[in-house]
Coordinates of C-alpha atoms (C1' of nucleotides) in Angstrom, one line a residue:
Chain E
M1 CA 0.0 0.0 0.0
N2 CA 1.3 3.5 -0.8
A3 CA 1.9 6.2 1.8
E4 CA -1.3 8.2 0.9
A5 CA -3.5 5.2 1.5
H6 CA -1.8 4.6 4.8
R7 CA -3.0 8.0 6.1
P8 CA -5.7 7.2 8.6
D9 CA -8.1 9.9 7.4
T10 CA -7.8 8.9 3.7
L11 CA -8.8 5.3 4.4
M12 CA -11.6 6.1 6.8
I13 CA -13.0 8.7 4.4
R14 CA -12.9 6.3 1.5
K15 CA -14.7 3.7 3.4
L16 CA -17.4 6.0 4.8
Q17 CA -17.9 7.5 1.4
S18 CA -18.5 4.1 0.0
I19 CA -21.7 4.0 2.0
F20 CA -22.5 7.7 2.6
P21 CA -21.7 10.8 0.6
L22 CA -19.6 13.3 2.6
S23 CA -19.2 17.1 2.0
A24 CA -15.8 18.8 1.9
D25 CA -16.5 20.2 5.4
E26 CA -17.2 16.8 6.8
R27 CA -14.2 15.3 5.2
Q28 CA -12.1 18.0 6.7
A29 CA -13.5 17.4 10.1
L30 CA -12.5 13.7 9.8
R31 CA -9.0 14.7 8.7
E32 CA -8.6 16.8 11.8
L33 CA -9.4 13.9 14.2
P34 CA -6.4 13.1 16.4
V35 CA -5.4 9.5 15.6
R36 CA -2.8 7.5 17.5
V37 CA -1.3 4.9 15.2
V38 CA -0.3 1.5 16.6
H39 CA 1.4 -1.5 15.0
L40 CA 0.3 -5.0 16.1
E41 CA 1.7 -8.5 15.7
P42 CA -0.8 -11.2 14.7
D43 CA -3.2 -12.5 17.3
R44 CA -2.9 -9.5 19.6
P45 CA -5.9 -8.4 21.7
I46 CA -7.1 -4.9 20.9
V47 CA -10.2 -4.7 23.1
Q48 CA -11.6 -7.5 25.3
I49 CA -15.2 -8.5 26.1
G50 CA -16.2 -6.7 29.3
D51 CA -13.9 -3.7 28.7
R52 CA -15.3 -0.1 28.8
P53 CA -13.2 1.5 26.1
H54 CA -12.8 5.3 25.7
Q55 CA -11.6 5.1 22.1
C56 CA -12.5 3.5 18.8
C57 CA -10.2 1.4 16.6
L58 CA -9.8 2.2 12.9
V59 CA -8.1 -0.5 10.9
L60 CA -5.4 0.9 8.7
D61 CA -3.6 -2.1 7.4
G62 CA -4.0 -5.9 7.8
F63 CA -7.0 -7.8 9.2
S64 CA -8.7 -7.9 12.5
C65 CA -11.7 -9.7 13.8
V66 CA -14.4 -9.6 16.4
F67 CA -15.0 -12.9 18.2
K68 CA -16.5 -14.6 21.2
L69 CA -15.7 -18.0 22.8
S70 CA -18.2 -20.7 23.8
Y71 CA -17.8 -22.4 27.2
E72 CA -15.9 -25.2 25.5
G73 CA -13.5 -22.7 24.1
R74 CA -14.8 -22.8 20.5
R75 CA -14.3 -19.5 18.8
Q76 CA -16.9 -17.8 16.6
I77 CA -15.5 -14.9 14.5
M78 CA -18.4 -12.5 14.0
A79 CA -16.7 -10.2 11.7
L80 CA -13.6 -9.8 9.6
H81 CA -12.4 -6.2 9.2
V82 CA -10.7 -4.8 6.2
P83 CA -8.7 -1.5 6.2
G84 CA -11.0 1.4 6.6
D85 CA -13.4 -0.4 9.0
I86 CA -14.1 0.8 12.5
P87 CA -14.8 -2.5 14.3
D88 CA -15.8 -1.1 17.7
L89 CA -17.7 2.0 16.6
Q90 CA -20.5 0.6 18.7
S91 CA -18.5 1.4 21.9
L92 CA -19.5 5.1 21.3
H93 CA -22.9 4.2 22.6
L94 CA -22.6 0.8 24.3
A95 CA -20.5 1.2 27.4
V96 CA -19.4 -2.4 27.8
M97 CA -17.8 -4.5 25.0
D98 CA -19.9 -7.6 24.3
S99 CA -17.2 -9.3 22.2
S100 CA -13.5 -9.2 21.8
L101 CA -11.5 -7.5 19.1
A102 CA -8.1 -8.8 18.0
S103 CA -5.6 -8.6 15.2
L104 CA -5.5 -11.6 12.9
S105 CA -2.6 -10.7 10.7
R106 CA 0.2 -8.2 11.4
C107 CA -1.9 -5.0 11.6
T108 CA -1.8 -1.2 11.8
V109 CA -4.7 0.5 13.6
G110 CA -5.5 4.1 14.5
L111 CA -7.0 4.9 17.9
I112 CA -9.5 7.7 18.1
Q113 CA -10.9 9.1 21.4
H114 CA -14.6 8.9 21.9
D115 CA -14.6 12.5 23.0
D116 CA -13.1 13.6 19.7
L117 CA -15.6 11.6 17.7
R118 CA -18.5 13.0 19.7
R119 CA -17.3 16.5 19.2
A120 CA -17.0 16.0 15.5
C121 CA -20.5 14.6 15.4
E122 CA -21.9 17.5 17.3
R123 CA -20.3 20.0 14.9
H124 CA -21.2 18.1 11.8
P125 CA -24.6 16.3 12.4
R126 CA -24.4 14.4 9.2
L127 CA -21.3 12.7 10.5
T128 CA -23.6 11.2 13.2
A129 CA -25.7 9.8 10.4
A130 CA -22.7 8.5 8.5
F131 CA -21.3 6.7 11.6
W132 CA -24.7 5.4 12.6
R133 CA -25.1 4.1 9.0
E134 CA -21.7 2.3 9.2
T135 CA -22.9 0.5 12.4
L136 CA -26.1 -0.4 10.5
V137 CA -24.2 -1.9 7.6
D138 CA -22.2 -3.9 10.1
A139 CA -25.5 -5.2 11.5
S140 CA -26.6 -6.1 8.0
I141 CA -23.5 -8.1 7.5
F142 CA -24.1 -10.0 10.8
R143 CA -27.6 -10.9 9.4
E144 CA -26.1 -12.2 6.2
W145 CA -23.6 -14.2 8.1
L146 CA -26.4 -15.7 10.2
L147 CA -28.1 -16.9 7.0
N148 CA -24.8 -18.2 5.7
I149 CA -23.9 -20.1 8.9
G150 CA -27.4 -21.2 9.8
Q151 CA -28.7 -22.4 6.4
R152 CA -25.9 -23.0 3.9
N153 CA -23.4 -25.9 3.6
A154 CA -19.7 -25.5 3.9
Y155 CA -19.0 -25.1 0.2
T156 CA -21.6 -22.3 -0.2
R157 CA -20.5 -20.6 3.0
M158 CA -16.9 -20.4 1.9
A159 CA -17.8 -19.2 -1.6
H160 CA -20.0 -16.5 0.0
L161 CA -17.2 -15.3 2.3
L162 CA -14.8 -15.0 -0.5
C163 CA -17.3 -13.0 -2.6
E164 CA -17.9 -10.7 0.3
L165 CA -14.2 -10.1 0.9
L166 CA -13.6 -9.5 -2.8
V167 CA -16.3 -6.7 -2.8
R168 CA -15.3 -5.2 0.5
L169 CA -11.6 -5.1 -0.4
E170 CA -12.4 -3.7 -3.8
A171 CA -14.2 -0.8 -2.1
V172 CA -11.0 0.2 -0.5
G173 CA -8.8 -0.5 -3.4
L174 CA -7.1 -3.7 -2.1
V175 CA -7.9 -6.0 -5.1
E176 CA -5.5 -6.3 -8.0
G177 CA -7.3 -7.9 -10.9
N178 CA -9.3 -10.6 -9.1
A179 CA -6.7 -11.3 -6.4
F180 CA -6.3 -10.2 -2.9
E181 CA -4.1 -10.9 0.1
L182 CA -5.8 -12.6 3.0
P183 CA -3.1 -13.4 5.5
I184 CA -5.1 -15.6 7.9
T185 CA -5.0 -19.3 8.6
Q186 CA -7.5 -21.9 7.6
E187 CA -8.4 -22.3 11.2
E188 CA -9.4 -18.7 11.4
L189 CA -11.4 -19.0 8.1
G190 CA -13.2 -21.9 9.7
D191 CA -14.0 -19.9 12.9
A192 CA -15.6 -17.3 10.7
I193 CA -17.9 -19.6 8.8
G194 CA -18.5 -22.1 11.6
I195 CA -16.6 -25.2 10.2
S196 CA -13.5 -27.0 11.4
A197 CA -10.0 -26.3 10.0
V198 CA -9.9 -29.7 8.4
H199 CA -13.1 -29.0 6.6
V200 CA -11.8 -25.6 5.4
S201 CA -9.0 -27.4 3.7
R202 CA -11.4 -29.8 2.0
T203 CA -13.8 -27.0 1.0
L204 CA -11.1 -24.9 -0.5
Q205 CA -9.8 -27.9 -2.5
A206 CA -13.3 -28.3 -3.8
L207 CA -13.5 -24.7 -4.9
R208 CA -10.1 -25.0 -6.5
A209 CA -11.1 -28.2 -8.3
D210 CA -14.2 -26.5 -9.6
G211 CA -12.1 -23.7 -11.1
L212 CA -13.7 -21.0 -9.0
V213 CA -10.7 -19.8 -7.0
E214 CA -6.9 -20.2 -6.8
S215 CA -5.0 -19.8 -3.6
R216 CA -1.3 -19.9 -2.9
K217 CA -0.2 -19.1 0.6
T218 CA -2.2 -16.1 1.6
R219 CA -3.1 -14.9 -1.8
F220 CA -6.6 -15.7 -3.2
A221 CA -7.5 -15.2 -6.8
V222 CA -11.1 -15.4 -8.0
L223 CA -11.0 -17.2 -11.4
D224 CA -14.7 -16.9 -12.2
R225 CA -16.6 -14.2 -10.4
E226 CA -20.0 -15.1 -11.8
R227 CA -19.8 -18.7 -10.9
L228 CA -18.4 -18.0 -7.5
K229 CA -21.3 -15.6 -6.8
Q230 CA -23.7 -18.3 -7.9
A231 CA -21.9 -20.9 -5.8
G232 CA -22.0 -18.6 -2.8
E233 CA -25.6 -17.4 -3.3
F234 CA -24.0 -13.9 -3.2
D235 CA -26.0 -10.8 -3.7
P236 CA -24.2 -7.6 -2.5
L237 CA -27.4 -5.9 -1.6
Y238 CA -26.7 -6.4 2.1
L239 CA -23.5 -4.4 1.9
H240 CA -25.5 -1.3 1.2
L241 CA -22.9 0.2 -1.1
Q242 CA -23.6 3.4 -3.0
E243 CA -27.2 3.3 -2.0
R244 CA -29.4 6.3 -3.1
T245 CA -31.3 7.5 0.0
A246 CA -34.0 8.5 -2.4
Chain I
M1 CA -52.3 -7.4 28.4
N2 CA -54.0 -4.4 29.8
A3 CA -55.1 -1.3 27.9
E4 CA -52.3 0.9 29.2
A5 CA -49.6 -1.5 28.1
H6 CA -51.2 -1.6 24.7
R7 CA -50.7 2.1 24.2
P8 CA -47.9 2.3 21.6
D9 CA -45.9 5.0 23.3
T10 CA -46.0 3.3 26.7
L11 CA -44.4 0.1 25.3
M12 CA -41.8 1.9 23.2
I13 CA -40.8 4.1 26.1
R14 CA -40.6 1.1 28.4
K15 CA -38.4 -0.7 26.0
L16 CA -36.1 2.3 25.2
Q17 CA -35.8 3.0 28.9
S18 CA -34.6 -0.5 29.5
I19 CA -31.5 0.3 27.6
F20 CA -31.3 4.2 27.8
P21 CA -32.5 6.7 30.4
L22 CA -35.0 9.2 29.0
S23 CA -36.0 12.6 30.4
A24 CA -39.6 13.7 30.8
D25 CA -39.3 15.9 27.8
E26 CA -38.0 13.1 25.6
R27 CA -40.7 10.7 26.8
Q28 CA -43.3 13.4 25.9
A29 CA -41.8 13.7 22.4
L30 CA -42.2 10.0 21.9
R31 CA -45.8 10.1 23.2
E32 CA -46.6 12.7 20.6
L33 CA -45.4 10.6 17.7
P34 CA -48.2 9.8 15.3
V35 CA -48.7 6.1 15.2
R36 CA -50.9 4.1 12.9
V37 CA -52.0 0.9 14.6
V38 CA -52.4 -2.2 12.4
H39 CA -53.6 -5.7 13.3
L40 CA -52.0 -8.7 11.5
E41 CA -52.8 -12.4 11.1
P42 CA -49.9 -14.8 11.6
D43 CA -47.4 -15.1 8.8
R44 CA -48.2 -11.8 7.1
P45 CA -45.4 -9.8 5.4
I46 CA -44.8 -6.4 7.0
V47 CA -41.8 -5.2 4.9
Q48 CA -40.0 -7.2 2.2
I49 CA -36.4 -7.5 1.2
G50 CA -35.7 -4.9 -1.5
D51 CA -38.4 -2.5 -0.3
R52 CA -37.7 1.2 0.4
P53 CA -39.9 1.9 3.4
H54 CA -40.9 5.4 4.6
Q55 CA -42.0 4.2 8.0
C56 CA -40.8 2.1 10.9
C57 CA -42.7 -0.7 12.6
L58 CA -43.2 -0.9 16.3
V59 CA -44.3 -4.2 17.7
L60 CA -47.2 -3.7 20.1
D61 CA -48.5 -7.2 20.7
G62 CA -47.5 -10.7 19.5
F63 CA -44.3 -11.8 17.8
S64 CA -42.7 -10.8 14.5
C65 CA -39.4 -11.8 12.9
V66 CA -36.8 -10.7 10.5
F67 CA -35.7 -13.4 8.0
K68 CA -34.1 -14.2 4.7
L69 CA -34.3 -17.3 2.4
S70 CA -31.4 -19.2 0.9
Y71 CA -31.6 -20.2 -2.8
E72 CA -33.0 -23.6 -1.8
G73 CA -35.7 -21.9 0.1
R74 CA -34.4 -22.6 3.6
R75 CA -35.4 -19.8 6.0
Q76 CA -33.1 -18.2 8.5
I77 CA -34.8 -16.1 11.2
M78 CA -32.3 -13.5 12.2
A79 CA -34.3 -12.0 15.0
L80 CA -37.5 -12.5 17.0
H81 CA -39.2 -9.4 18.2
V82 CA -41.0 -8.9 21.4
P83 CA -43.5 -6.1 22.1
G84 CA -41.7 -2.8 22.3
D85 CA -39.1 -3.7 19.7
I86 CA -38.7 -1.6 16.5
P87 CA -37.5 -4.3 14.1
D88 CA -36.8 -2.1 11.1
L89 CA -35.4 1.0 12.8
Q90 CA -32.4 0.6 10.5
S91 CA -34.6 1.7 7.6
L92 CA -34.2 5.2 8.9
H93 CA -30.6 5.2 7.5
L94 CA -30.5 2.3 5.1
A95 CA -32.7 3.0 2.1
V96 CA -33.2 -0.6 0.9
M97 CA -34.4 -3.4 3.2
D98 CA -31.8 -6.2 3.2
S99 CA -34.2 -8.7 4.9
S100 CA -37.9 -9.3 5.2
L101 CA -40.1 -8.6 8.2
A102 CA -43.2 -10.6 8.9
S103 CA -45.6 -11.4 11.7
L104 CA -45.2 -14.9 13.3
S105 CA -48.2 -14.9 15.6
R106 CA -51.3 -12.8 15.4
C107 CA -49.8 -9.4 16.0
T108 CA -50.4 -5.7 16.5
V109 CA -47.9 -3.2 15.2
G110 CA -47.7 0.6 15.1
L111 CA -46.3 2.3 12.0
I112 CA -44.4 5.5 12.5
Q113 CA -43.3 7.7 9.6
H114 CA -39.6 8.3 9.1
D115 CA -40.2 12.0 8.8
D116 CA -41.8 12.1 12.3
L117 CA -39.0 10.1 13.8
R118 CA -36.4 12.4 12.2
R119 CA -38.1 15.5 13.4
A120 CA -38.3 14.1 17.0
C121 CA -34.5 13.3 16.8
E122 CA -33.7 16.8 15.6
R123 CA -35.6 18.4 18.4
H124 CA -34.3 16.0 21.1
P125 CA -30.8 15.0 20.1
R126 CA -30.6 12.4 22.9
L127 CA -33.4 10.5 21.2
T128 CA -31.0 10.0 18.3
A129 CA -28.6 8.4 20.7
A130 CA -31.4 6.3 22.2
F131 CA -32.5 5.0 18.8
W132 CA -28.9 4.5 17.6
R133 CA -28.3 2.5 20.8
E134 CA -31.3 0.4 20.2
T135 CA -29.9 -0.6 16.7
L136 CA -26.6 -1.3 18.4
V137 CA -28.2 -3.7 20.9
D138 CA -29.9 -5.4 18.0
A139 CA -26.5 -5.9 16.4
S140 CA -25.1 -7.3 19.6
I141 CA -27.9 -9.8 19.6
F142 CA -27.0 -10.8 16.1
R143 CA -23.4 -11.4 17.2
E144 CA -24.6 -13.6 20.1
W145 CA -26.8 -15.6 17.7
L146 CA -23.8 -16.1 15.4
L147 CA -22.0 -17.6 18.3
N148 CA -25.0 -19.7 19.2
I149 CA -25.6 -21.0 15.7
G150 CA -22.0 -21.3 14.7
Q151 CA -20.5 -23.0 17.7
R152 CA -23.1 -24.6 19.9
N153 CA -25.1 -27.8 19.6
A154 CA -28.9 -27.9 19.3
Y155 CA -29.5 -28.4 23.0
T156 CA -27.4 -25.5 24.0
R157 CA -28.8 -23.3 21.3
M158 CA -32.4 -23.9 22.4
A159 CA -31.6 -23.3 26.0
H160 CA -29.9 -20.1 25.1
L161 CA -32.8 -18.9 23.0
L162 CA -35.3 -19.6 25.8
C163 CA -33.1 -17.7 28.3
E164 CA -32.9 -14.7 26.0
L165 CA -36.7 -14.6 25.5
L166 CA -37.2 -14.9 29.2
V167 CA -35.0 -11.9 29.9
R168 CA -36.3 -9.8 27.0
L169 CA -40.0 -10.5 27.8
E170 CA -39.4 -9.8 31.4
A171 CA -38.0 -6.3 30.4
V172 CA -41.4 -5.5 29.0
G173 CA -43.4 -7.2 31.7
L174 CA -44.6 -10.2 29.7
V175 CA -43.4 -12.9 32.1
E176 CA -45.6 -14.3 34.8
G177 CA -43.6 -16.1 37.4
N178 CA -41.3 -18.0 35.1
A179 CA -43.7 -18.5 32.3
F180 CA -44.4 -16.7 29.0
E181 CA -46.4 -17.2 25.9
L182 CA -44.5 -18.0 22.7
P183 CA -47.2 -18.6 20.1
I184 CA -44.9 -19.8 17.3
T185 CA -44.4 -23.2 15.8
Q186 CA -41.5 -25.6 16.3
E187 CA -40.6 -25.1 12.7
E188 CA -40.2 -21.4 13.3
L189 CA -38.1 -22.0 16.5
G190 CA -35.9 -24.2 14.3
D191 CA -35.5 -21.5 11.7
A192 CA -34.3 -19.2 14.4
I193 CA -31.6 -21.5 15.8
G194 CA -30.7 -23.2 12.5
I195 CA -32.0 -26.7 13.2
S196 CA -34.8 -28.8 11.6
A197 CA -38.4 -28.9 13.0
V198 CA -38.0 -32.5 13.9
H199 CA -34.8 -31.8 15.8
V200 CA -36.6 -29.0 17.7
S201 CA -39.1 -31.5 18.9
R202 CA -36.4 -33.8 20.2
T203 CA -34.4 -31.0 21.7
L204 CA -37.4 -29.6 23.6
Q205 CA -38.1 -33.1 24.9
A206 CA -34.5 -33.4 26.2
L207 CA -34.9 -30.0 28.0
R208 CA -38.1 -31.2 29.5
A209 CA -36.7 -34.5 30.5
D210 CA -33.8 -32.7 32.2
G211 CA -36.4 -30.7 34.2
L212 CA -35.3 -27.3 32.8
V213 CA -38.5 -26.2 31.1
E214 CA -42.1 -27.2 30.7
S215 CA -44.1 -26.4 27.6
R216 CA -47.7 -27.0 26.9
K217 CA -49.0 -25.5 23.6
T218 CA -47.5 -22.1 23.3
R219 CA -46.8 -21.6 27.0
F220 CA -43.2 -22.0 28.1
A221 CA -42.3 -22.3 31.8
V222 CA -38.7 -22.2 33.0
L223 CA -38.4 -24.6 35.9
D224 CA -34.8 -24.0 36.8
R225 CA -33.4 -20.6 35.7
E226 CA -29.9 -21.2 36.9
R227 CA -29.5 -24.6 35.2
L228 CA -31.1 -23.3 32.0
K229 CA -28.7 -20.4 31.9
Q230 CA -25.8 -22.9 32.5
A231 CA -27.2 -25.3 29.8
G232 CA -27.5 -22.4 27.3
E233 CA -24.2 -20.7 28.2
F234 CA -26.3 -17.6 28.8
D235 CA -24.8 -14.4 30.0
P236 CA -27.1 -11.4 29.5
L237 CA -24.2 -9.0 29.1
Y238 CA -24.9 -8.8 25.3
L239 CA -28.4 -7.4 25.9
H240 CA -26.9 -4.3 27.3
L241 CA -29.7 -3.7 29.8
Q242 CA -29.4 -0.9 32.3
E243 CA -25.8 -0.2 31.4
R244 CA -24.2 2.7 33.1
T245 CA -22.6 4.9 30.4
A246 CA -20.0 5.8 33.1
Chain S
dC1 C1' -67.2 -36.2 13.4
dG2 C1' -63.7 -35.2 10.4
dC3 C1' -60.1 -32.4 8.9
dA4 C1' -55.8 -29.8 9.0
dG5 C1' -51.8 -28.2 11.1
dG6 C1' -48.6 -29.2 14.2
dA7 C1' -45.9 -32.5 17.1
dT8 C1' -43.8 -36.9 17.8
dT9 C1' -41.5 -41.2 16.6
dG10 C1' -38.4 -44.4 14.3
dA11 C1' -35.3 -45.7 10.6
dC12 C1' -31.9 -44.3 7.8
dT13 C1' -28.7 -41.0 5.6
dG14 C1' -25.2 -37.6 5.2
dT15 C1' -22.5 -33.6 6.1
dT16 C1' -19.2 -32.3 9.1
dG17 C1' -16.2 -33.1 13.3
dT18 C1' -12.5 -35.4 15.4
dC19 C1' -8.2 -37.7 15.7
dA20 C1' -3.9 -38.9 14.2
dA21 C1' -0.4 -39.2 10.9
dG22 C1' 2.3 -37.3 7.3
dC23 C1' 3.6 -33.4 4.5
dT24 C1' 5.2 -28.5 3.2
dT25 C1' 7.3 -24.4 4.0
dG26 C1' 9.5 -20.6 6.0
dG27 C1' 12.5 -19.1 9.6
dT28 C1' 16.4 -19.8 12.7
dG29 C1' 20.7 -20.8 14.3
dG30 C1' 24.8 -23.6 14.4
Chain A
dC1 C1' 24.6 -23.4 3.8
dC2 C1' 22.0 -26.7 5.6
dA3 C1' 19.6 -29.1 9.3
dC4 C1' 15.9 -28.6 12.2
dC5 C1' 11.8 -27.0 14.1
dA6 C1' 7.2 -25.2 14.4
dA7 C1' 3.1 -23.8 12.2
dG8 C1' 0.0 -24.7 9.1
dC9 C1' -1.9 -27.7 5.6
dT10 C1' -3.4 -32.2 3.8
dT11 C1' -5.2 -36.9 4.0
dG12 C1' -7.7 -40.9 5.6
dA13 C1' -10.5 -43.4 8.8
dC14 C1' -14.1 -43.2 11.8
dA15 C1' -17.7 -41.1 14.7
dA16 C1' -21.6 -38.2 15.7
dC17 C1' -24.9 -34.8 15.5
dA18 C1' -28.5 -33.5 13.0
dG19 C1' -31.3 -33.8 8.5
dT20 C1' -34.8 -36.2 5.9
dC21 C1' -38.6 -39.0 5.1
dA22 C1' -42.7 -41.1 6.3
dA23 C1' -46.0 -42.8 9.4
dT24 C1' -48.7 -41.8 13.4
dC25 C1' -50.6 -39.1 16.9
dC26 C1' -52.8 -34.9 19.0
dT27 C1' -55.9 -31.3 19.2
dG28 C1' -58.6 -27.4 18.1
dC29 C1' -61.9 -26.1 15.0
dG30 C1' -65.5 -26.1 11.6

DNA sequence: CGCAGGATTGACTGTTGTCAAGCTTGGTGG
DNA sequence: CCACCAAGCTTGACAACAGTCAATCCTGCG
């Protein structure tokens, strides 16, 4: 990624603009937000369930996830975050974290104080709408994941997840051709779609055998977008991109 | 339910207050919202995926749900709504519905125009925060359901769902002793926790055999709250009730 | 009384999980 | 420079939870 894209404000603005039009004024207010940049190794906690954070986390580079553990220690990943996402924006209005947030890959994040965000929202009321909207899109993604995990088989789930990542990464300019980096393990992929690591391996092999994707190391290439969408029952409606508020 | 509880404003206020403290002024503004009351038979559509609604739906009596269908026609219920809930509050900021909303039981709902809600929020900015918070609690419930469906077995899932309903119905005064009405079919219960109707039957039998619940017709009684919570790995943290925003 | 929708039961199937072993690969240090 | 190690991936055998199908039973309602 180039230096410009690494600038916290640029990424956040790009992401917000993908779901909500911003004025020059509003963009300026976002650029002026004080951001503390932090680099993280893989699998590092960022915020834990039960915490009462006073700041939000903006993903700048790499991947993070929100997850919870069952009593038997099984992990469900509720969300994967791509650069530009604000995974714990909810903490602005929910005092206590109901899930944990951690880095998956090596990761750069920007920390923004709640107070600063609240001040920006007061001065620019449409920013409130923009941030609210972002949390609503997150909720929409949770709903789609519920459908994915609750009603679809492993093959379809995996195809769906890859379609979603392709679209979301494209929105922030992280897809080259049809390929993207996804530096997470098969176990983590499995925790995201509710299947075991062993079955992830088999499922990816099936997708490769069917000529839908290619994957070497952490690089995934989508060979046939249309067929992958079909296989994953993927309709990007739920991402609410570029929606006219008509 | 008595006449007072049936009044749209009373219920909504009670529900909002369970997650957010409201001033007398703010309560008054809610009472003044124009509400169109509608009665629905079971299984009637309220809003459909793809729609662009200009109003929100407040559940006054009975149960509704948000759901989507997979390509093979399997239905995932993403949320069950109890009286006081506003299932499609998201439509205030997301133009297009990403899931469908329908009645499950016979049902009374109140329809409130977006314009009226927006005006109330402009005049009483803390109402914006209250409504935003309600959508965030919904999102938190989606996350918990992801954990439930993705990582827990049928027995635990069912116990968890019953615990959640007990707590949410209690918050709006719809639990007598340890019992509540849940006038939905086993098939619908199954669609909510991602198991087949046949397996719902077996699972409820197991819960009854273990002395955790009793169910006759549509009436469910929790016989041992503590053991049911344990069985369902239930921790009400994610419902964000009565949270101090300290 | 008969019907329809829902619940239950039993038999069988199948997708996915678990376990354990072997393989690949990248990194480290002698 | 190469041997070794650890993490992650792959493979095969087997087990198990849950799905499907079909028959039967309830029960409320017309």
